[in-house]
Short mmCIF file of C-alpha atoms in Angstrom, two decimals:
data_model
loop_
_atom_site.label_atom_id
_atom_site.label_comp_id
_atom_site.label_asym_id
_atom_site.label_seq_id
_atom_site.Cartn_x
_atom_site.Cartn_y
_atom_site.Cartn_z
CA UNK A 1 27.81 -7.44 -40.26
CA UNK A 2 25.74 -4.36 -41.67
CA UNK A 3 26.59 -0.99 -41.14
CA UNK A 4 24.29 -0.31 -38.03
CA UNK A 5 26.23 -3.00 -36.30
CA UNK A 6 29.97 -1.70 -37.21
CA UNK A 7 28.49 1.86 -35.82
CA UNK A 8 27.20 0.12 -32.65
CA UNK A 9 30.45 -1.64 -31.99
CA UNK A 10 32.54 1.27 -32.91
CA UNK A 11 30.52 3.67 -30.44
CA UNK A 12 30.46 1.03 -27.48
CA UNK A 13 34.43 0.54 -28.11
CA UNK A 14 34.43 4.59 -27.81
CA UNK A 15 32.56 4.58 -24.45
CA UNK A 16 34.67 2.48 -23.20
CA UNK A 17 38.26 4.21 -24.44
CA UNK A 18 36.58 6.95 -22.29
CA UNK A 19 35.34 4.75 -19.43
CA UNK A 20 39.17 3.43 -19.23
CA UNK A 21 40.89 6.82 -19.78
CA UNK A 22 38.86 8.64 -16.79
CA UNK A 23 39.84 5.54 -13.84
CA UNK A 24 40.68 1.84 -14.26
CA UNK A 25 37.74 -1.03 -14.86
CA UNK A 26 37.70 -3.58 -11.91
CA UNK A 27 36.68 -6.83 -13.43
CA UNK A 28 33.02 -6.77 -11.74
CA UNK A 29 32.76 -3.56 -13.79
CA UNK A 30 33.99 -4.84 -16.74
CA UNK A 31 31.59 -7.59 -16.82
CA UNK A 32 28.90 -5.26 -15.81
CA UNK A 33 29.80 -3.42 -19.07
CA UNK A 34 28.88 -5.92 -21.52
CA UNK A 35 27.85 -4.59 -25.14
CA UNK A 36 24.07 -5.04 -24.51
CA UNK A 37 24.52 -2.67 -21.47
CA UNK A 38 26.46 -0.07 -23.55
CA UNK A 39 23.96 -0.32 -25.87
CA UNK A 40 21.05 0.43 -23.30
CA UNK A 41 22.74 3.87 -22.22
CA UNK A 42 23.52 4.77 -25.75
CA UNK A 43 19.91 4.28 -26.71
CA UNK A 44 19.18 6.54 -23.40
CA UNK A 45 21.46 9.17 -24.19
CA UNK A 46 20.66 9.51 -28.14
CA UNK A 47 23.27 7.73 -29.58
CA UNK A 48 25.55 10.26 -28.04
CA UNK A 49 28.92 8.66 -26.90
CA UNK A 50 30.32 11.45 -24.40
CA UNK A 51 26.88 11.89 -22.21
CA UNK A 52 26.61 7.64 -22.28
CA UNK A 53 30.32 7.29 -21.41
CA UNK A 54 29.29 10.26 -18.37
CA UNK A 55 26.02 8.22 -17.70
CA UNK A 56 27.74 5.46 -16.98
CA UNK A 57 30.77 6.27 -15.16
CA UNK A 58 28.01 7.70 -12.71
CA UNK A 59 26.55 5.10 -12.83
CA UNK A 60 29.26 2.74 -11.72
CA UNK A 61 29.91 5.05 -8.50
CA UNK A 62 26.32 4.67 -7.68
CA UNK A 63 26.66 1.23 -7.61
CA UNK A 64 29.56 1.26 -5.56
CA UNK A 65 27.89 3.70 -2.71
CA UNK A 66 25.61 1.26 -2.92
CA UNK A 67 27.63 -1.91 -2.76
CA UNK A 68 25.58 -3.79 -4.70
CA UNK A 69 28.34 -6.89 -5.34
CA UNK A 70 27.67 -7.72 -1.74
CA UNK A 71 23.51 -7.34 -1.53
CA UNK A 72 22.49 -10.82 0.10
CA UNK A 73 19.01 -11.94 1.67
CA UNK A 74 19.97 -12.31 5.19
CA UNK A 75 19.92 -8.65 4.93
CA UNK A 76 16.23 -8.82 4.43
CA UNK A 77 15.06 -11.56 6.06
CA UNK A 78 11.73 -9.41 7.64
CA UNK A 79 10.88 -8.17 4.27
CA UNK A 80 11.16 -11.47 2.70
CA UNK A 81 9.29 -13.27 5.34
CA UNK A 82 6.40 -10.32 5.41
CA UNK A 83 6.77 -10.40 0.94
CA UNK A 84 7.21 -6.47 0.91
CA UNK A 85 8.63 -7.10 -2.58
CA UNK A 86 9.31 -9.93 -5.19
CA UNK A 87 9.46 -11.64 -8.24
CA UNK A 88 6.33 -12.84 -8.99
CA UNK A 89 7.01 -14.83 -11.75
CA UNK A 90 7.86 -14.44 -15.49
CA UNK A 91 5.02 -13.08 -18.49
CA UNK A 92 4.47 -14.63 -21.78
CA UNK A 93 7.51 -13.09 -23.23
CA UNK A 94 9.54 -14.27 -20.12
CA UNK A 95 10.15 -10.94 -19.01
CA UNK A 96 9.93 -11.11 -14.73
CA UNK A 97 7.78 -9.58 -12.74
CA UNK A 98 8.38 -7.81 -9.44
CA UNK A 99 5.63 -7.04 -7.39
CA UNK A 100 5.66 -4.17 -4.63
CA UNK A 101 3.34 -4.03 -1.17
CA UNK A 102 5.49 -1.77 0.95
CA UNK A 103 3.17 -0.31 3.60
CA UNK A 104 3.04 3.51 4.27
CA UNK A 105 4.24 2.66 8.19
CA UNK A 106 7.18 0.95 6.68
CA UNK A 107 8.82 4.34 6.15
CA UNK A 108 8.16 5.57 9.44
CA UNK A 109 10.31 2.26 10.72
CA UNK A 110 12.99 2.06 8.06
CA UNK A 111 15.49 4.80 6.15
CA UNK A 112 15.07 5.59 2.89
CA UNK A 113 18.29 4.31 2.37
CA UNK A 114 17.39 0.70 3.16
CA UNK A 115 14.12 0.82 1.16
CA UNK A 116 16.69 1.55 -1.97
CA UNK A 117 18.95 -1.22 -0.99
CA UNK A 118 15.62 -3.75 -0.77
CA UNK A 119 14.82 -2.33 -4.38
CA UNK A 120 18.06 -2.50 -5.74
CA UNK A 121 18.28 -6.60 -4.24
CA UNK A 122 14.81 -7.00 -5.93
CA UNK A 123 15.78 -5.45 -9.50
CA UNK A 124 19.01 -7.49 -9.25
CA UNK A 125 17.11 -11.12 -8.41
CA UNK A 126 15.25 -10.21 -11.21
CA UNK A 127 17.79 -9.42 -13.82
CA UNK A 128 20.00 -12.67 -12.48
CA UNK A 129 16.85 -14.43 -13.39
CA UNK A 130 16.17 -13.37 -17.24
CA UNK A 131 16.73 -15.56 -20.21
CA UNK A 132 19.15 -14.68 -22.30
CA UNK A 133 17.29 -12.84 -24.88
CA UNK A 134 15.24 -10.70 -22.12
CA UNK A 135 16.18 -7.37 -20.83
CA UNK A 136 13.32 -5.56 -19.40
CA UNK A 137 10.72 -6.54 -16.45
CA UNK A 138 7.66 -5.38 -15.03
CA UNK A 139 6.76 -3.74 -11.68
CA UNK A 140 3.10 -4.14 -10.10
CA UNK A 141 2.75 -1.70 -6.87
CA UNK A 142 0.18 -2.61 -4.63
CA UNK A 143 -0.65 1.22 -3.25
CA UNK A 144 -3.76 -0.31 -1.20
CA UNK A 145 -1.76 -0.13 2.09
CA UNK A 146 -1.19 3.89 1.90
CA UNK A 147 -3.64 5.98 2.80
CA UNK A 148 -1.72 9.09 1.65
CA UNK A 149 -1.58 9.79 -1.70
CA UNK A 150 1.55 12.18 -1.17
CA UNK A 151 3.31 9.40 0.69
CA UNK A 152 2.93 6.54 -1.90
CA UNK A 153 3.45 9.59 -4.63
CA UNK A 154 7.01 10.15 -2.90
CA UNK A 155 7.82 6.72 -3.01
CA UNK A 156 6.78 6.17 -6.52
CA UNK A 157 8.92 8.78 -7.52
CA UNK A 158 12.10 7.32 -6.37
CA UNK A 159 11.77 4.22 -7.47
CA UNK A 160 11.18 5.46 -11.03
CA UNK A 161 13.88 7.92 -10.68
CA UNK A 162 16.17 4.91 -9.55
CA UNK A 163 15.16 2.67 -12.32
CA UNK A 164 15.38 5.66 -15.03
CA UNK A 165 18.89 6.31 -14.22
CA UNK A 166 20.79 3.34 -12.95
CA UNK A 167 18.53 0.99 -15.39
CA UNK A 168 18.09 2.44 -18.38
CA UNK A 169 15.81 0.32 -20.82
CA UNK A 170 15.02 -2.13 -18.54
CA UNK A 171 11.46 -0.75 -17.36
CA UNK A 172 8.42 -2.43 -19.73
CA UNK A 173 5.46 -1.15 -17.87
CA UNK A 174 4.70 0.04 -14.59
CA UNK A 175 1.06 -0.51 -12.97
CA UNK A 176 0.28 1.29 -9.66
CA UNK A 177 -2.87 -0.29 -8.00
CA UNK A 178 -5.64 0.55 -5.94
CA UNK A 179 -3.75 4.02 -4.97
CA UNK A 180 -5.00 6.12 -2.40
CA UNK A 181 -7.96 8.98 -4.03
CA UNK A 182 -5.83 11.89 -3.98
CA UNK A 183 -2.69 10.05 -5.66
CA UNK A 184 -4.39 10.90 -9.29
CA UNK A 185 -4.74 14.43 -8.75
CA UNK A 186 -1.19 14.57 -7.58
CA UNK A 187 0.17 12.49 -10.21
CA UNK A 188 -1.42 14.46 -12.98
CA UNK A 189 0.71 17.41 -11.86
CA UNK A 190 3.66 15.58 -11.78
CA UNK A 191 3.24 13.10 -14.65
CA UNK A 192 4.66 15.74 -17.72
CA UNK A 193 7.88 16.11 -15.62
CA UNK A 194 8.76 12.36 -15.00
CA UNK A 195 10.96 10.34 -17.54
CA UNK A 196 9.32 6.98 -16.99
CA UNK A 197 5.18 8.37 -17.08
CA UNK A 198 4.57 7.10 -20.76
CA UNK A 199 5.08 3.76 -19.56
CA UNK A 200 3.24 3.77 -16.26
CA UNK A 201 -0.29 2.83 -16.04
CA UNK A 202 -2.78 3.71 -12.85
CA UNK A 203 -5.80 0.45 -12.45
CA UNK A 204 -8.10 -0.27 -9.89
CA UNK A 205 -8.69 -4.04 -8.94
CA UNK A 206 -12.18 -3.14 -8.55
CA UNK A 207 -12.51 -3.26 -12.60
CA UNK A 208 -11.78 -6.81 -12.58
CA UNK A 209 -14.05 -8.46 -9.69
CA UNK A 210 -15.93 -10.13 -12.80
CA UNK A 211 -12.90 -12.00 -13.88
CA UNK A 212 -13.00 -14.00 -10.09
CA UNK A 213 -15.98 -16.21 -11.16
CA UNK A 214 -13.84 -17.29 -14.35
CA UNK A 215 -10.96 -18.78 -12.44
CA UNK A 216 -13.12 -21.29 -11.05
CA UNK A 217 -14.75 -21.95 -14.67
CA UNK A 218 -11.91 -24.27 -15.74
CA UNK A 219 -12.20 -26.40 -12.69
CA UNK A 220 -14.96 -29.77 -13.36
CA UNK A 221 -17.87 -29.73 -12.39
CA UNK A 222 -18.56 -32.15 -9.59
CA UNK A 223 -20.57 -34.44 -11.26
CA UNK A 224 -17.79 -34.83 -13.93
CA UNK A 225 -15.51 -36.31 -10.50
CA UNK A 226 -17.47 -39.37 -10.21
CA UNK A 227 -16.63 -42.81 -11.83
CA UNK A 228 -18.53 -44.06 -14.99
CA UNK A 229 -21.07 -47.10 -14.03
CA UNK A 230 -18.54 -49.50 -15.95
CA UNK A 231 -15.39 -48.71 -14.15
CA UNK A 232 -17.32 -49.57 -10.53
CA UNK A 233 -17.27 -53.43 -9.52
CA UNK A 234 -20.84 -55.18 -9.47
CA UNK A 235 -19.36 -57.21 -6.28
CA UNK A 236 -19.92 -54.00 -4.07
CA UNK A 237 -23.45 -53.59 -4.75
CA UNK A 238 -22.81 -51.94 -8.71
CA UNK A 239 -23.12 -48.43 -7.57
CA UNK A 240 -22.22 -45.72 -10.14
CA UNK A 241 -21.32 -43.04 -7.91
CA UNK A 242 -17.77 -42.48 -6.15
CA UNK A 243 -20.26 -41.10 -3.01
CA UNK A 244 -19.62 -43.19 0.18
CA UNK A 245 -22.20 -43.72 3.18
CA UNK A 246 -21.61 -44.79 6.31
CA UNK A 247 -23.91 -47.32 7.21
CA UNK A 248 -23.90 -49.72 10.61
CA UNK A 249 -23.78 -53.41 10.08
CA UNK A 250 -23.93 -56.32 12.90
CA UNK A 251 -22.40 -58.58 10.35
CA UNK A 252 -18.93 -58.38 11.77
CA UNK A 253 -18.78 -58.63 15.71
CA UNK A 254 -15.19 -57.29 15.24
CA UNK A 255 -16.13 -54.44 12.70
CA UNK A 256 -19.08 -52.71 14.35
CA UNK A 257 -19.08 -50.62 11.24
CA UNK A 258 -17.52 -50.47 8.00
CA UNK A 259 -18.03 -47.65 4.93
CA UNK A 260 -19.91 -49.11 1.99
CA UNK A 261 -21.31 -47.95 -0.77
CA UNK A 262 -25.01 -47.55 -1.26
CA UNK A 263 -26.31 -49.52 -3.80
CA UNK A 264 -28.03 -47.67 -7.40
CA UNK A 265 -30.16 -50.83 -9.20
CA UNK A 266 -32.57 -53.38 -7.96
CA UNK A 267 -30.34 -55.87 -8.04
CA UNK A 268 -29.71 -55.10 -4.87
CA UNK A 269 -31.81 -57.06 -3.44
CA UNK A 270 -29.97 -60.15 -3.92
CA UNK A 271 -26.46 -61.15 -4.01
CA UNK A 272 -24.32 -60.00 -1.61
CA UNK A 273 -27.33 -58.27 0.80
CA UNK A 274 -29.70 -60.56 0.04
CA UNK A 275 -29.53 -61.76 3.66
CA UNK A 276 -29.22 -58.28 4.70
CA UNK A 277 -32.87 -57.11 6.86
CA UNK A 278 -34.72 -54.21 5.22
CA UNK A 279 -34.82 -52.30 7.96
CA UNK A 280 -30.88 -51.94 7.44
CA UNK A 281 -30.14 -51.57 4.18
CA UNK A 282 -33.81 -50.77 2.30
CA UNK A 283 -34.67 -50.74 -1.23
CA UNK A 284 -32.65 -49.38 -3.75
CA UNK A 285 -33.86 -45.69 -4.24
CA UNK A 286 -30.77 -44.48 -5.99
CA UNK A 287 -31.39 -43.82 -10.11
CA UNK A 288 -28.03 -44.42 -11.65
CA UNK A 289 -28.70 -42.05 -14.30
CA UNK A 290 -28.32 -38.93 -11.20
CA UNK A 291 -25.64 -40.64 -9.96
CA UNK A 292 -26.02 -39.93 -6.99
CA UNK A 293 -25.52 -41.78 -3.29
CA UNK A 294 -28.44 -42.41 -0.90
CA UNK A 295 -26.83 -40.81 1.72
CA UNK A 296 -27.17 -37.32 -0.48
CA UNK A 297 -30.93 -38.29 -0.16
CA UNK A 298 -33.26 -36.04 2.40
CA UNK A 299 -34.09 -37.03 5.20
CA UNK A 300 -37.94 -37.33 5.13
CA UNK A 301 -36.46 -39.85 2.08
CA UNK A 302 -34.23 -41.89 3.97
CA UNK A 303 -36.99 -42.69 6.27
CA UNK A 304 -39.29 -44.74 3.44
CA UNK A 305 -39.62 -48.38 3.39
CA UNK A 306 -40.45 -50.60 0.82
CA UNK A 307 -41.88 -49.65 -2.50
CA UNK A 308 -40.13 -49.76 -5.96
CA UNK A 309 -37.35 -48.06 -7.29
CA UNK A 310 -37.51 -44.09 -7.34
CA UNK A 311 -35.18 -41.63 -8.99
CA UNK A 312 -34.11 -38.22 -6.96
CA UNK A 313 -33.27 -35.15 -9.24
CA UNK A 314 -30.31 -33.69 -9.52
CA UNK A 315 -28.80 -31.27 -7.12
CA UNK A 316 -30.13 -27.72 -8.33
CA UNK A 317 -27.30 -25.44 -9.10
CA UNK A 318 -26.89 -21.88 -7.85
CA UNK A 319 -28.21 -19.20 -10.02
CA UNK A 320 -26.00 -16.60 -10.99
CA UNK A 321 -27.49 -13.27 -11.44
CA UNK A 322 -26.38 -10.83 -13.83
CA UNK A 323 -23.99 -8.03 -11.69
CA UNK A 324 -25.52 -4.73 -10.76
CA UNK A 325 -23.75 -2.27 -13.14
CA UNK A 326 -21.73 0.20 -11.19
CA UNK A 327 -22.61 4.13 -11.70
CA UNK A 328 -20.62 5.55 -14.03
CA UNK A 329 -20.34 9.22 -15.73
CA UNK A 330 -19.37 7.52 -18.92
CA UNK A 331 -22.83 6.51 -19.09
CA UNK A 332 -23.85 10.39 -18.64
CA UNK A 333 -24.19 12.62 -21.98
CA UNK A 334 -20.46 14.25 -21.25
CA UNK A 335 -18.94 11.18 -22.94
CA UNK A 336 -20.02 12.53 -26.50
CA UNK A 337 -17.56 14.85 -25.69
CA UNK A 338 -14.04 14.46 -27.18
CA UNK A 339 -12.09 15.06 -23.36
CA UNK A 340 -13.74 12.35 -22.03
CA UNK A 341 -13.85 9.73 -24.55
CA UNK A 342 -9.90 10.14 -24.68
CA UNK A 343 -9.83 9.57 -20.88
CA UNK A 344 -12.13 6.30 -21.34
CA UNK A 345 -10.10 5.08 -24.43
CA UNK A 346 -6.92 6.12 -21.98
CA UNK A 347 -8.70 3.62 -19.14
CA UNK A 348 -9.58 0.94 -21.49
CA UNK A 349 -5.69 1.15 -22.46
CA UNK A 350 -4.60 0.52 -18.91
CA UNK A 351 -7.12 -2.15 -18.05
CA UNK A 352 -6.40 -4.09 -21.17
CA UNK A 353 -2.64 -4.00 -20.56
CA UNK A 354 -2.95 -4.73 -16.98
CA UNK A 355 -5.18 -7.93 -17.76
CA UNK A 356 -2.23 -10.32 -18.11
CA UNK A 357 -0.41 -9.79 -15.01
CA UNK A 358 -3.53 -9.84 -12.95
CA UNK A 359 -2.82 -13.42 -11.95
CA UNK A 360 0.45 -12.25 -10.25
CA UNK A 361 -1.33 -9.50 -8.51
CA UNK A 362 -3.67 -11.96 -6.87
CA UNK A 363 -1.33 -15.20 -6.51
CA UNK A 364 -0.54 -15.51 -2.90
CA UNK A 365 3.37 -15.02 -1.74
CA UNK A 366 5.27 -17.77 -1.11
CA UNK A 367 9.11 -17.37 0.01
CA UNK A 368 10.61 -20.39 -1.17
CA UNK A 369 9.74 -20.18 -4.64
CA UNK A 370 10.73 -16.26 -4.31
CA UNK A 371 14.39 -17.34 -2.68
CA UNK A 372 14.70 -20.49 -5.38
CA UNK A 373 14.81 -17.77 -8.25
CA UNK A 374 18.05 -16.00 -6.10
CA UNK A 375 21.14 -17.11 -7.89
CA UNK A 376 24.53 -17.25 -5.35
CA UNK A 377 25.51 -14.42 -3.98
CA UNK A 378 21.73 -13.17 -4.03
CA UNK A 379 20.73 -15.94 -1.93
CA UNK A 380 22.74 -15.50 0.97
CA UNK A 381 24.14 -17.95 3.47
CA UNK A 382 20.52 -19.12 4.73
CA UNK A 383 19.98 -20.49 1.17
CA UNK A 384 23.30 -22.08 1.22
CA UNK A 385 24.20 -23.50 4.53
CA UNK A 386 20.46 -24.82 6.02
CA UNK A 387 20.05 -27.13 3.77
CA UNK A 388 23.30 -28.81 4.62
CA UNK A 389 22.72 -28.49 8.52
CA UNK A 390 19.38 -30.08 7.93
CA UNK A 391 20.81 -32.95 6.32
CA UNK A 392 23.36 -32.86 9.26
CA UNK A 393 20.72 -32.82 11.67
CA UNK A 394 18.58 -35.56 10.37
CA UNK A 395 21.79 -38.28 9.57
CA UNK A 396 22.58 -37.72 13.77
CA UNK A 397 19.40 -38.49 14.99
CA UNK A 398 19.29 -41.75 12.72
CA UNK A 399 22.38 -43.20 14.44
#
């Protein structure tokens, strides 16, 4: 053990001589004291011992205003069904992260004092949910449902203000998107007085509308989906195309019509529809090397009789032209100038950081996954007791 360690253990034993002199330690609180805690506030506080050991006891009473040991889901079953905040899901470095679309009329309807409650359930299914190696998380605020800037600006402010004081070290970065126009004026004011600023990042979705047409790159193509001319059986007509027609036979007085596949070679002809009348089934005017069925052909096509084999190209694919570049001042003479390069190098910053947790920006909400991640007594007696009443349920209607 070096000698950084021995003065970390000897200052955490300190803070909590003090913790214990002041009042008692209930065993919740004790366990909520752990070393890496200790060590959180310390780091806060500047090493110092007396303003950690005062940062904490405050702490503790917060919590128990609060009565966080007893915060369960059934209190928010509306939020949770509506997805007015959760935890999206975990980064590359397993840190989670909690995302945030609380809607300007939801203060109008609710306290203040519940909204705090629904953030303090949210930052607590999220640290219940870490590794053991992880200790921060990320919050993604969705400020497109405001229209005032002052209003989401308010409600920014106390949930930093929260998070700064009753979770030290635990905030890794902070995005606020799509806010309202006058929320950057007002947060430039404000930004050189709030503790958590140098980790908060402002981003507009808008900047990444070019990275929609990449999600669907790693998808196949369609042509990739079809089978390969050796896998298909030559008893069906050896068509190399996964394509079905529907095509009427009088074959089968009991089968009016059955689905079949339209044949690709001129081998069709004989074999299995060699009895078959033209007028029915026609010649083969499927290439195998397009792949592709003869009911994809057109119509003026489909209508042809007789003649030899003919080959259809491929389906064009749609052309993709280059975006229209939006108008920007960057583009303007004023970025030789040393203000606004910073603010560009400042934007570039924010969109580059932001990149990685677009994906749980745009995933859609889903509340079972959300409640899965809620370890007992997050979960709440929904979690607990349905599953058994559905079991219940379903073993009395089998008998």
């Amino acid at each position: 053990m070096g000698k950084k360690e021995l003065l970390d253990k000897e200052k955490i034993n300190a803070v909590l001589q003090i913790l214990r002199k002041q009042a008692p330690l209930t065993v919740k609180q004790e366990k909520f004291c752990n070393d890496a805690c200790l060590v959180r506030f310390l780091k806060a506080k500047g090493d110092s011992v007396k303003k950690a050991a005062k940062h904490l006891r405050a702490c503790l009473s917060w919590r128990e205003n609060i009565d966080t040991e007893h915060l369960i889901a059934d209190e928010f079953s509306a939020e949770l069904a509506d997805g007015i905040a959760y935890v999206a899901g975990n980064d590359q470095e397993a840190r989670p992260v909690m995302v945030f679309r609380v809607k300007q009329d939801y203060q109008k309807l609710h306290s203040q004092k519940l909204y705090i409650r629904l953030l303090v359930f949210t930052l607590e299914v999220a640290i219940a949910s870490m590794s053991r190696n992880v200790e921060e998380f990320v919050l993604l605020f969705d400020a497109s449902f405001f229209r005032s800037g002052s209003a989401f600006l308010n409600l920014l402010l106390a949930t930093l203000k929260i998070v700064s004081e009753y979770y030290p070290g635990r905030l890794h970065k902070a995005f606020v998107i799509d806010p309202p126009s006058l929320f950057s004026c007002l947060w430039k004011g404000v930004r050189p007085f709030v503790e958590l600023s140098t980790v908060t990042m402002v981003v507009s979705s808008l900047d990444f509308e070019e990275s929609l047409d990449d999600t669907f790159s790693s998808y196949p193509r369609t042509t990739s989906l079809r089978f390969e001319p050796s896998s298909v059986p030559t008893k069906i007509g050896g068509s190399s195309s996964s394509r079905f027609s529907f095509t009427v036979s009088h074959f089968d007085s009991l089968k009016p019509w059955y689905l079949t596949r339209t044949d690709t070679s001129a081998s069709s002809q004989v074999g299995h529809f060699a009895n078959a009348s033209p007028s029915l089934m026609g010649p083969a005017l499927v290439s195998p090397l397009n792949a592709r069925s003869f009911s994809f052909a057109s119509p003026a096509t489909r209508t042809l009789r007789g003649g030899g084999p003919k080959t259809f190209p491929s389906t064009p694919q749609p052309t993709r032209h280059p975006r229209t570049p939006r108008p920007s001042f960057l583009q303007s003479p004023a970025a030789f100038f040393r203000k606004d390069c910073q603010i560009s190098s400042r934007t570039d910053r924010c969109r580059e950081s932001f990149f990685p947790y677009l994906r749980y920006y745009r995933n859609p909400y889903n509340e079972m996954i959300y409640r899965s991640k809620m370890r007992p007594p997050l979960g709440g007696l929904i979690s607990i007791v349905s599953p058994q009443l559905k079991r219940r349920h379903v073993t009395s209607q089998r008998f």
